[in-house]
Amino acid sequence: DAKTTQPPSMDCAEGRAANLPCNHSTISGNEYVYWYRQIHSQGPQYIIHGLKNNETNEMASLIITEDRKSSTLILPHATLRDTAVYYCIVRPHGSSNTGKLIFGQGTTLQVKP
Amino acid sequence: DSGVTQTPKHLITATGQRVTLRCSPRSGDLSVYWYQQSLDQGLQFLIQYYNGEERAKGNILERFSAQQFPDLHSELNLSSLELGDSALYFCASGHRPSETGELFFGEGSRLTVL
């Protein structure tokens, strides 16, 4: 499975956009980029995923570069409740894959008032 | 509410003892994944079951075992407990492993070994 690299921590002002980067330079063609977050020892929560096109849902937007070697998760208007550890995960899909998620250390996002 | 139920939420026991953690997946989900999260190790994948069969194994100790029953609930058995086994244990469920889509995590079972 491809490895991801994320900054260990970031700060963001409340109400501003939070842009969380992720590098996955060894990503393969059948690997999707997933983002999860974990708020203070709760179970991880799914945010968004994508293959090569940009994606948007009610929580966030995912921007994937054309070469797919990096991506950015955007929380458009961060609130204090968005303070969490954010995980970028590369996950292969296909009949021979298990679907498991391998978590790295993630980025601790601190949203400040 | 993710729809994944884990019991017990908290458990305190002594070294050398054995405990069983239970997970009920979301209705319709066939896959169950177990994870361990300790302070210094982050979220570690332990084992996965799909429709009753073991599908993938991660960093699971030989003292630990798991199974998935015909009704699709799963149990993680931890034996000969050591202080270092103190951790949060999460269960996640998903549909078919080959499909894209999210895994849904329970709220975890917090195990404290004294």
mmCIF file of C-alpha atoms in Angstrom:
data_model
loop_
_atom_site.group_PDB
_atom_site.id
_atom_site.type_symbol
_atom_site.label_atom_id
_atom_site.label_comp_id
_atom_site.label_asym_id
_atom_site.label_seq_id
_atom_site.Cartn_x
_atom_site.Cartn_y
_atom_site.Cartn_z
ATOM 1 C CA ASP A 1 0.000 0.000 0.000
ATOM 2 C CA ALA A 2 1.240 3.493 -0.815
ATOM 3 C CA LYS A 3 2.603 5.540 2.059
ATOM 4 C CA THR A 4 1.341 9.030 2.867
ATOM 5 C CA THR A 5 3.113 11.998 4.398
ATOM 6 C CA GLN A 6 1.277 14.679 6.354
ATOM 7 C CA PRO A 7 2.451 17.583 8.514
ATOM 8 C CA PRO A 8 2.139 16.627 12.191
ATOM 9 C CA SER A 9 0.155 19.707 13.163
ATOM 10 C CA MET A 10 -1.598 22.783 11.791
ATOM 11 C CA ASP A 11 -3.547 25.718 13.187
ATOM 12 C CA CYS A 12 -6.509 27.440 11.618
ATOM 13 C CA ALA A 13 -8.610 30.414 12.645
ATOM 14 C CA GLU A 14 -12.277 29.760 13.217
ATOM 15 C CA GLY A 15 -14.346 30.647 10.161
ATOM 16 C CA ARG A 16 -11.404 30.418 7.801
ATOM 17 C CA ALA A 17 -10.680 27.606 5.357
ATOM 18 C CA ALA A 18 -8.446 24.824 6.602
ATOM 19 C CA ASN A 19 -6.230 23.310 3.908
ATOM 20 C CA LEU A 20 -4.631 20.030 4.919
ATOM 21 C CA PRO A 21 -1.962 18.663 2.549
ATOM 22 C CA CYS A 22 -0.988 15.065 1.928
ATOM 23 C CA ASN A 23 1.769 13.557 -0.175
ATOM 24 C CA HIS A 24 1.324 10.096 -1.705
ATOM 25 C CA SER A 25 3.970 9.997 -4.396
ATOM 26 C CA THR A 26 3.944 6.185 -4.764
ATOM 27 C CA ILE A 27 0.196 5.881 -5.303
ATOM 28 C CA SER A 28 -0.907 3.214 -7.771
ATOM 29 C CA GLY A 29 -3.642 3.323 -10.362
ATOM 30 C CA ASN A 30 -6.171 1.338 -8.334
ATOM 31 C CA GLU A 31 -5.586 3.261 -5.111
ATOM 32 C CA TYR A 32 -8.047 5.826 -3.842
ATOM 33 C CA VAL A 33 -7.280 8.696 -1.493
ATOM 34 C CA TYR A 34 -9.419 8.656 1.665
ATOM 35 C CA TRP A 35 -9.657 11.174 4.472
ATOM 36 C CA TYR A 36 -10.829 10.355 7.966
ATOM 37 C CA ARG A 37 -10.739 12.335 11.155
ATOM 38 C CA GLN A 38 -10.709 11.400 14.821
ATOM 39 C CA ILE A 39 -12.062 13.759 17.414
ATOM 40 C CA HIS A 40 -10.508 13.166 20.831
ATOM 41 C CA SER A 41 -10.490 9.349 21.130
ATOM 42 C CA GLN A 42 -13.833 8.904 19.401
ATOM 43 C CA GLY A 43 -14.074 6.423 16.546
ATOM 44 C CA PRO A 44 -12.579 7.696 13.287
ATOM 45 C CA GLN A 45 -15.097 9.406 11.031
ATOM 46 C CA TYR A 46 -15.116 9.238 7.248
ATOM 47 C CA ILE A 47 -14.840 12.588 5.474
ATOM 48 C CA ILE A 48 -14.364 12.056 1.750
ATOM 49 C CA HIS A 49 -12.559 9.977 -0.849
ATOM 50 C CA GLY A 50 -11.507 10.261 -4.492
ATOM 51 C CA LEU A 51 -9.568 8.598 -7.273
ATOM 52 C CA LYS A 52 -8.421 11.369 -9.601
ATOM 53 C CA ASN A 53 -11.190 13.936 -9.884
ATOM 54 C CA ASN A 54 -11.833 16.595 -7.313
ATOM 55 C CA GLU A 55 -14.648 15.729 -4.956
ATOM 56 C CA THR A 56 -16.943 17.757 -2.726
ATOM 57 C CA ASN A 57 -19.499 16.794 -0.138
ATOM 58 C CA GLU A 58 -21.248 18.504 2.735
ATOM 59 C CA MET A 59 -18.187 18.215 4.958
ATOM 60 C CA ALA A 60 -15.229 19.046 2.747
ATOM 61 C CA SER A 61 -13.589 19.237 -0.655
ATOM 62 C CA LEU A 62 -10.798 17.012 -1.896
ATOM 63 C CA ILE A 63 -8.365 18.334 -4.469
ATOM 64 C CA ILE A 64 -6.110 15.734 -6.121
ATOM 65 C CA THR A 65 -3.243 16.862 -8.328
ATOM 66 C CA GLU A 66 -3.216 15.722 -11.925
ATOM 67 C CA ASP A 67 -0.299 13.348 -11.342
ATOM 68 C CA ARG A 68 -2.141 12.040 -8.222
ATOM 69 C CA LYS A 69 0.998 12.344 -6.120
ATOM 70 C CA SER A 70 -0.550 14.726 -3.627
ATOM 71 C CA SER A 71 -3.894 15.971 -2.429
ATOM 72 C CA THR A 72 -5.432 18.647 -0.221
ATOM 73 C CA LEU A 73 -8.424 18.378 2.042
ATOM 74 C CA ILE A 74 -10.292 21.654 2.371
ATOM 75 C CA LEU A 75 -12.669 22.441 5.213
ATOM 76 C CA PRO A 76 -14.248 25.612 3.850
ATOM 77 C CA HIS A 77 -15.299 27.273 7.110
ATOM 78 C CA ALA A 78 -13.553 25.635 10.039
ATOM 79 C CA THR A 79 -15.291 25.600 13.407
ATOM 80 C CA LEU A 80 -13.995 24.685 16.848
ATOM 81 C CA ARG A 81 -15.695 21.299 16.422
ATOM 82 C CA ASP A 82 -13.350 20.561 13.516
ATOM 83 C CA THR A 83 -10.409 20.317 15.911
ATOM 84 C CA ALA A 84 -9.250 16.738 15.398
ATOM 85 C CA VAL A 85 -6.570 14.470 13.976
ATOM 86 C CA TYR A 86 -6.988 14.181 10.206
ATOM 87 C CA TYR A 87 -5.762 11.077 8.427
ATOM 88 C CA CYS A 88 -4.956 10.832 4.733
ATOM 89 C CA ILE A 89 -5.028 7.186 3.648
ATOM 90 C CA VAL A 90 -4.332 5.529 0.321
ATOM 91 C CA ARG A 91 -6.528 2.472 -0.093
ATOM 92 C CA PRO A 92 -6.499 0.026 -2.997
ATOM 93 C CA HIS A 93 -9.693 -1.410 -4.404
ATOM 94 C CA GLY A 94 -10.376 -4.474 -6.455
ATOM 95 C CA SER A 95 -11.382 -8.084 -5.960
ATOM 96 C CA SER A 96 -7.993 -9.050 -4.520
ATOM 97 C CA ASN A 97 -7.932 -6.259 -1.945
ATOM 98 C CA THR A 98 -9.157 -6.382 1.604
ATOM 99 C CA GLY A 99 -10.427 -2.830 1.926
ATOM 100 C CA LYS A 100 -8.559 -2.289 5.171
ATOM 101 C CA LEU A 101 -7.400 1.186 6.147
ATOM 102 C CA ILE A 102 -3.815 1.694 7.248
ATOM 103 C CA PHE A 103 -3.545 4.812 9.406
ATOM 104 C CA GLY A 104 -0.442 6.950 9.669
ATOM 105 C CA GLN A 105 0.181 9.592 12.281
ATOM 106 C CA GLY A 106 -2.126 12.159 10.676
ATOM 107 C CA THR A 107 -2.278 15.928 11.088
ATOM 108 C CA THR A 108 -3.551 17.419 14.311
ATOM 109 C CA LEU A 109 -5.670 20.401 13.303
ATOM 110 C CA GLN A 110 -6.270 22.962 16.004
ATOM 111 C CA VAL A 111 -9.020 25.461 15.177
ATOM 112 C CA LYS A 112 -8.607 28.602 17.250
ATOM 113 C CA PRO A 113 -11.220 31.236 18.091
ATOM 114 C CA ASP B 1 -24.287 7.317 15.326
ATOM 115 C CA SER B 2 -22.269 5.122 12.943
ATOM 116 C CA GLY B 3 -24.506 2.090 13.420
ATOM 117 C CA VAL B 4 -21.577 0.019 14.729
ATOM 118 C CA THR B 5 -22.028 -1.110 18.322
ATOM 119 C CA GLN B 6 -19.155 -2.056 20.571
ATOM 120 C CA THR B 7 -19.389 -3.478 24.071
ATOM 121 C CA PRO B 8 -18.243 -2.979 26.715
ATOM 122 C CA LYS B 9 -17.352 0.701 26.494
ATOM 123 C CA HIS B 10 -14.943 0.484 29.398
ATOM 124 C CA LEU B 11 -13.200 -2.485 30.950
ATOM 125 C CA ILE B 12 -10.700 -2.658 33.791
ATOM 126 C CA THR B 13 -8.924 -5.908 34.510
ATOM 127 C CA ALA B 14 -5.707 -7.320 35.887
ATOM 128 C CA THR B 15 -2.604 -8.672 34.216
ATOM 129 C CA GLY B 16 -2.883 -12.291 33.180
ATOM 130 C CA GLN B 17 -6.634 -12.133 32.708
ATOM 131 C CA ARG B 18 -8.701 -12.707 29.572
ATOM 132 C CA VAL B 19 -11.364 -10.415 28.104
ATOM 133 C CA THR B 20 -13.740 -10.492 25.167
ATOM 134 C CA LEU B 21 -14.731 -7.421 23.196
ATOM 135 C CA ARG B 22 -17.839 -7.532 21.060
ATOM 136 C CA CYS B 23 -18.746 -5.713 17.869
ATOM 137 C CA SER B 24 -22.031 -5.584 15.997
ATOM 138 C CA PRO B 25 -21.576 -4.209 12.493
ATOM 139 C CA ARG B 26 -23.959 -1.949 10.634
ATOM 140 C CA SER B 27 -26.951 -3.725 9.192
ATOM 141 C CA GLY B 28 -25.974 -5.212 5.845
ATOM 142 C CA ASP B 29 -22.223 -4.865 6.300
ATOM 143 C CA LEU B 30 -20.293 -8.092 5.772
ATOM 144 C CA SER B 31 -16.795 -6.969 6.761
ATOM 145 C CA VAL B 32 -15.521 -6.302 10.248
ATOM 146 C CA TYR B 33 -12.140 -4.753 11.005
ATOM 147 C CA TRP B 34 -10.460 -4.521 14.422
ATOM 148 C CA TYR B 35 -8.017 -1.786 15.379
ATOM 149 C CA GLN B 36 -5.953 -1.060 18.476
ATOM 150 C CA GLN B 37 -5.054 2.475 19.505
ATOM 151 C CA SER B 38 -2.568 2.974 22.285
ATOM 152 C CA LEU B 39 -0.978 6.279 23.244
ATOM 153 C CA ASP B 40 2.362 5.619 21.615
ATOM 154 C CA GLN B 41 1.303 3.511 18.627
ATOM 155 C CA GLY B 42 -1.557 5.256 16.890
ATOM 156 C CA LEU B 43 -4.279 3.268 15.144
ATOM 157 C CA GLN B 44 -2.994 -0.219 14.360
ATOM 158 C CA PHE B 45 -4.895 -2.639 12.145
ATOM 159 C CA LEU B 46 -5.302 -6.003 13.851
ATOM 160 C CA ILE B 47 -7.517 -8.277 11.791
ATOM 161 C CA GLN B 48 -10.381 -8.352 9.289
ATOM 162 C CA TYR B 49 -13.232 -10.769 8.742
ATOM 163 C CA TYR B 50 -15.495 -10.929 5.720
ATOM 164 C CA ASN B 51 -18.701 -12.928 5.861
ATOM 165 C CA GLY B 52 -17.373 -15.174 8.599
ATOM 166 C CA GLU B 53 -13.921 -15.796 7.145
ATOM 167 C CA GLU B 54 -10.625 -14.219 8.122
ATOM 168 C CA ARG B 55 -9.578 -11.966 5.251
ATOM 169 C CA ALA B 56 -6.527 -10.042 6.436
ATOM 170 C CA LYS B 57 -4.242 -10.048 9.398
ATOM 171 C CA GLY B 58 -2.209 -7.154 10.680
ATOM 172 C CA ASN B 59 -0.162 -6.644 13.807
ATOM 173 C CA ILE B 60 -2.199 -8.987 15.967
ATOM 174 C CA LEU B 61 -0.426 -10.750 18.824
ATOM 175 C CA GLU B 62 -0.703 -14.516 19.218
ATOM 176 C CA ARG B 63 -2.404 -13.904 22.585
ATOM 177 C CA PHE B 64 -5.234 -12.216 20.695
ATOM 178 C CA SER B 65 -7.808 -13.967 18.551
ATOM 179 C CA ALA B 66 -11.009 -13.023 16.826
ATOM 180 C CA GLN B 67 -13.934 -14.538 15.034
ATOM 181 C CA GLN B 68 -17.012 -13.486 13.121
ATOM 182 C CA PHE B 69 -20.227 -15.370 13.765
ATOM 183 C CA PRO B 70 -23.019 -16.325 11.321
ATOM 184 C CA ASP B 71 -25.053 -13.295 12.409
ATOM 185 C CA LEU B 72 -21.974 -11.230 11.418
ATOM 186 C CA HIS B 73 -21.142 -9.920 14.871
ATOM 187 C CA SER B 74 -17.505 -10.277 15.835
ATOM 188 C CA GLU B 75 -15.579 -10.872 19.016
ATOM 189 C CA LEU B 76 -11.979 -10.026 19.828
ATOM 190 C CA ASN B 77 -10.477 -12.186 22.556
ATOM 191 C CA LEU B 78 -7.464 -10.893 24.460
ATOM 192 C CA SER B 79 -5.712 -13.307 26.797
ATOM 193 C CA SER B 80 -2.755 -13.303 29.198
ATOM 194 C CA LEU B 81 -3.186 -9.572 29.381
ATOM 195 C CA GLU B 82 -0.195 -7.331 29.940
ATOM 196 C CA LEU B 83 0.020 -3.706 30.991
ATOM 197 C CA GLY B 84 0.894 -2.768 27.424
ATOM 198 C CA ASP B 85 -2.423 -4.092 26.150
ATOM 199 C CA SER B 86 -4.154 -1.113 27.714
ATOM 200 C CA ALA B 87 -5.630 0.716 24.753
ATOM 201 C CA LEU B 88 -8.723 1.715 22.859
ATOM 202 C CA TYR B 89 -10.002 -1.077 20.639
ATOM 203 C CA PHE B 90 -12.098 -0.022 17.671
ATOM 204 C CA CYS B 91 -14.241 -2.079 15.408
ATOM 205 C CA ALA B 92 -15.219 -0.905 11.943
ATOM 206 C CA SER B 93 -17.604 -2.367 9.422
ATOM 207 C CA GLY B 94 -17.967 -2.099 5.692
ATOM 208 C CA HIS B 95 -19.681 -3.834 2.823
ATOM 209 C CA ARG B 96 -17.620 -5.702 0.254
ATOM 210 C CA PRO B 97 -13.845 -5.141 0.534
ATOM 211 C CA SER B 98 -13.480 -4.708 -3.212
ATOM 212 C CA GLU B 99 -15.902 -1.813 -3.289
ATOM 213 C CA THR B 100 -15.097 1.819 -2.634
ATOM 214 C CA GLY B 101 -16.852 3.507 0.221
ATOM 215 C CA GLU B 102 -16.404 4.306 3.808
ATOM 216 C CA LEU B 103 -15.758 2.134 6.788
ATOM 217 C CA PHE B 104 -17.936 2.922 9.781
ATOM 218 C CA PHE B 105 -16.245 2.899 13.177
ATOM 219 C CA GLY B 106 -17.732 2.199 16.546
ATOM 220 C CA GLU B 107 -17.009 4.301 19.603
ATOM 221 C CA GLY B 108 -14.473 1.834 20.889
ATOM 222 C CA SER B 109 -13.842 -0.257 23.974
ATOM 223 C CA ARG B 110 -11.358 1.225 26.396
ATOM 224 C CA LEU B 111 -9.337 -1.509 28.082
ATOM 225 C CA THR B 112 -7.271 -0.759 31.167
ATOM 226 C CA VAL B 113 -4.965 -3.493 32.460
ATOM 227 C CA LEU B 114 -3.730 -2.961 36.014
#
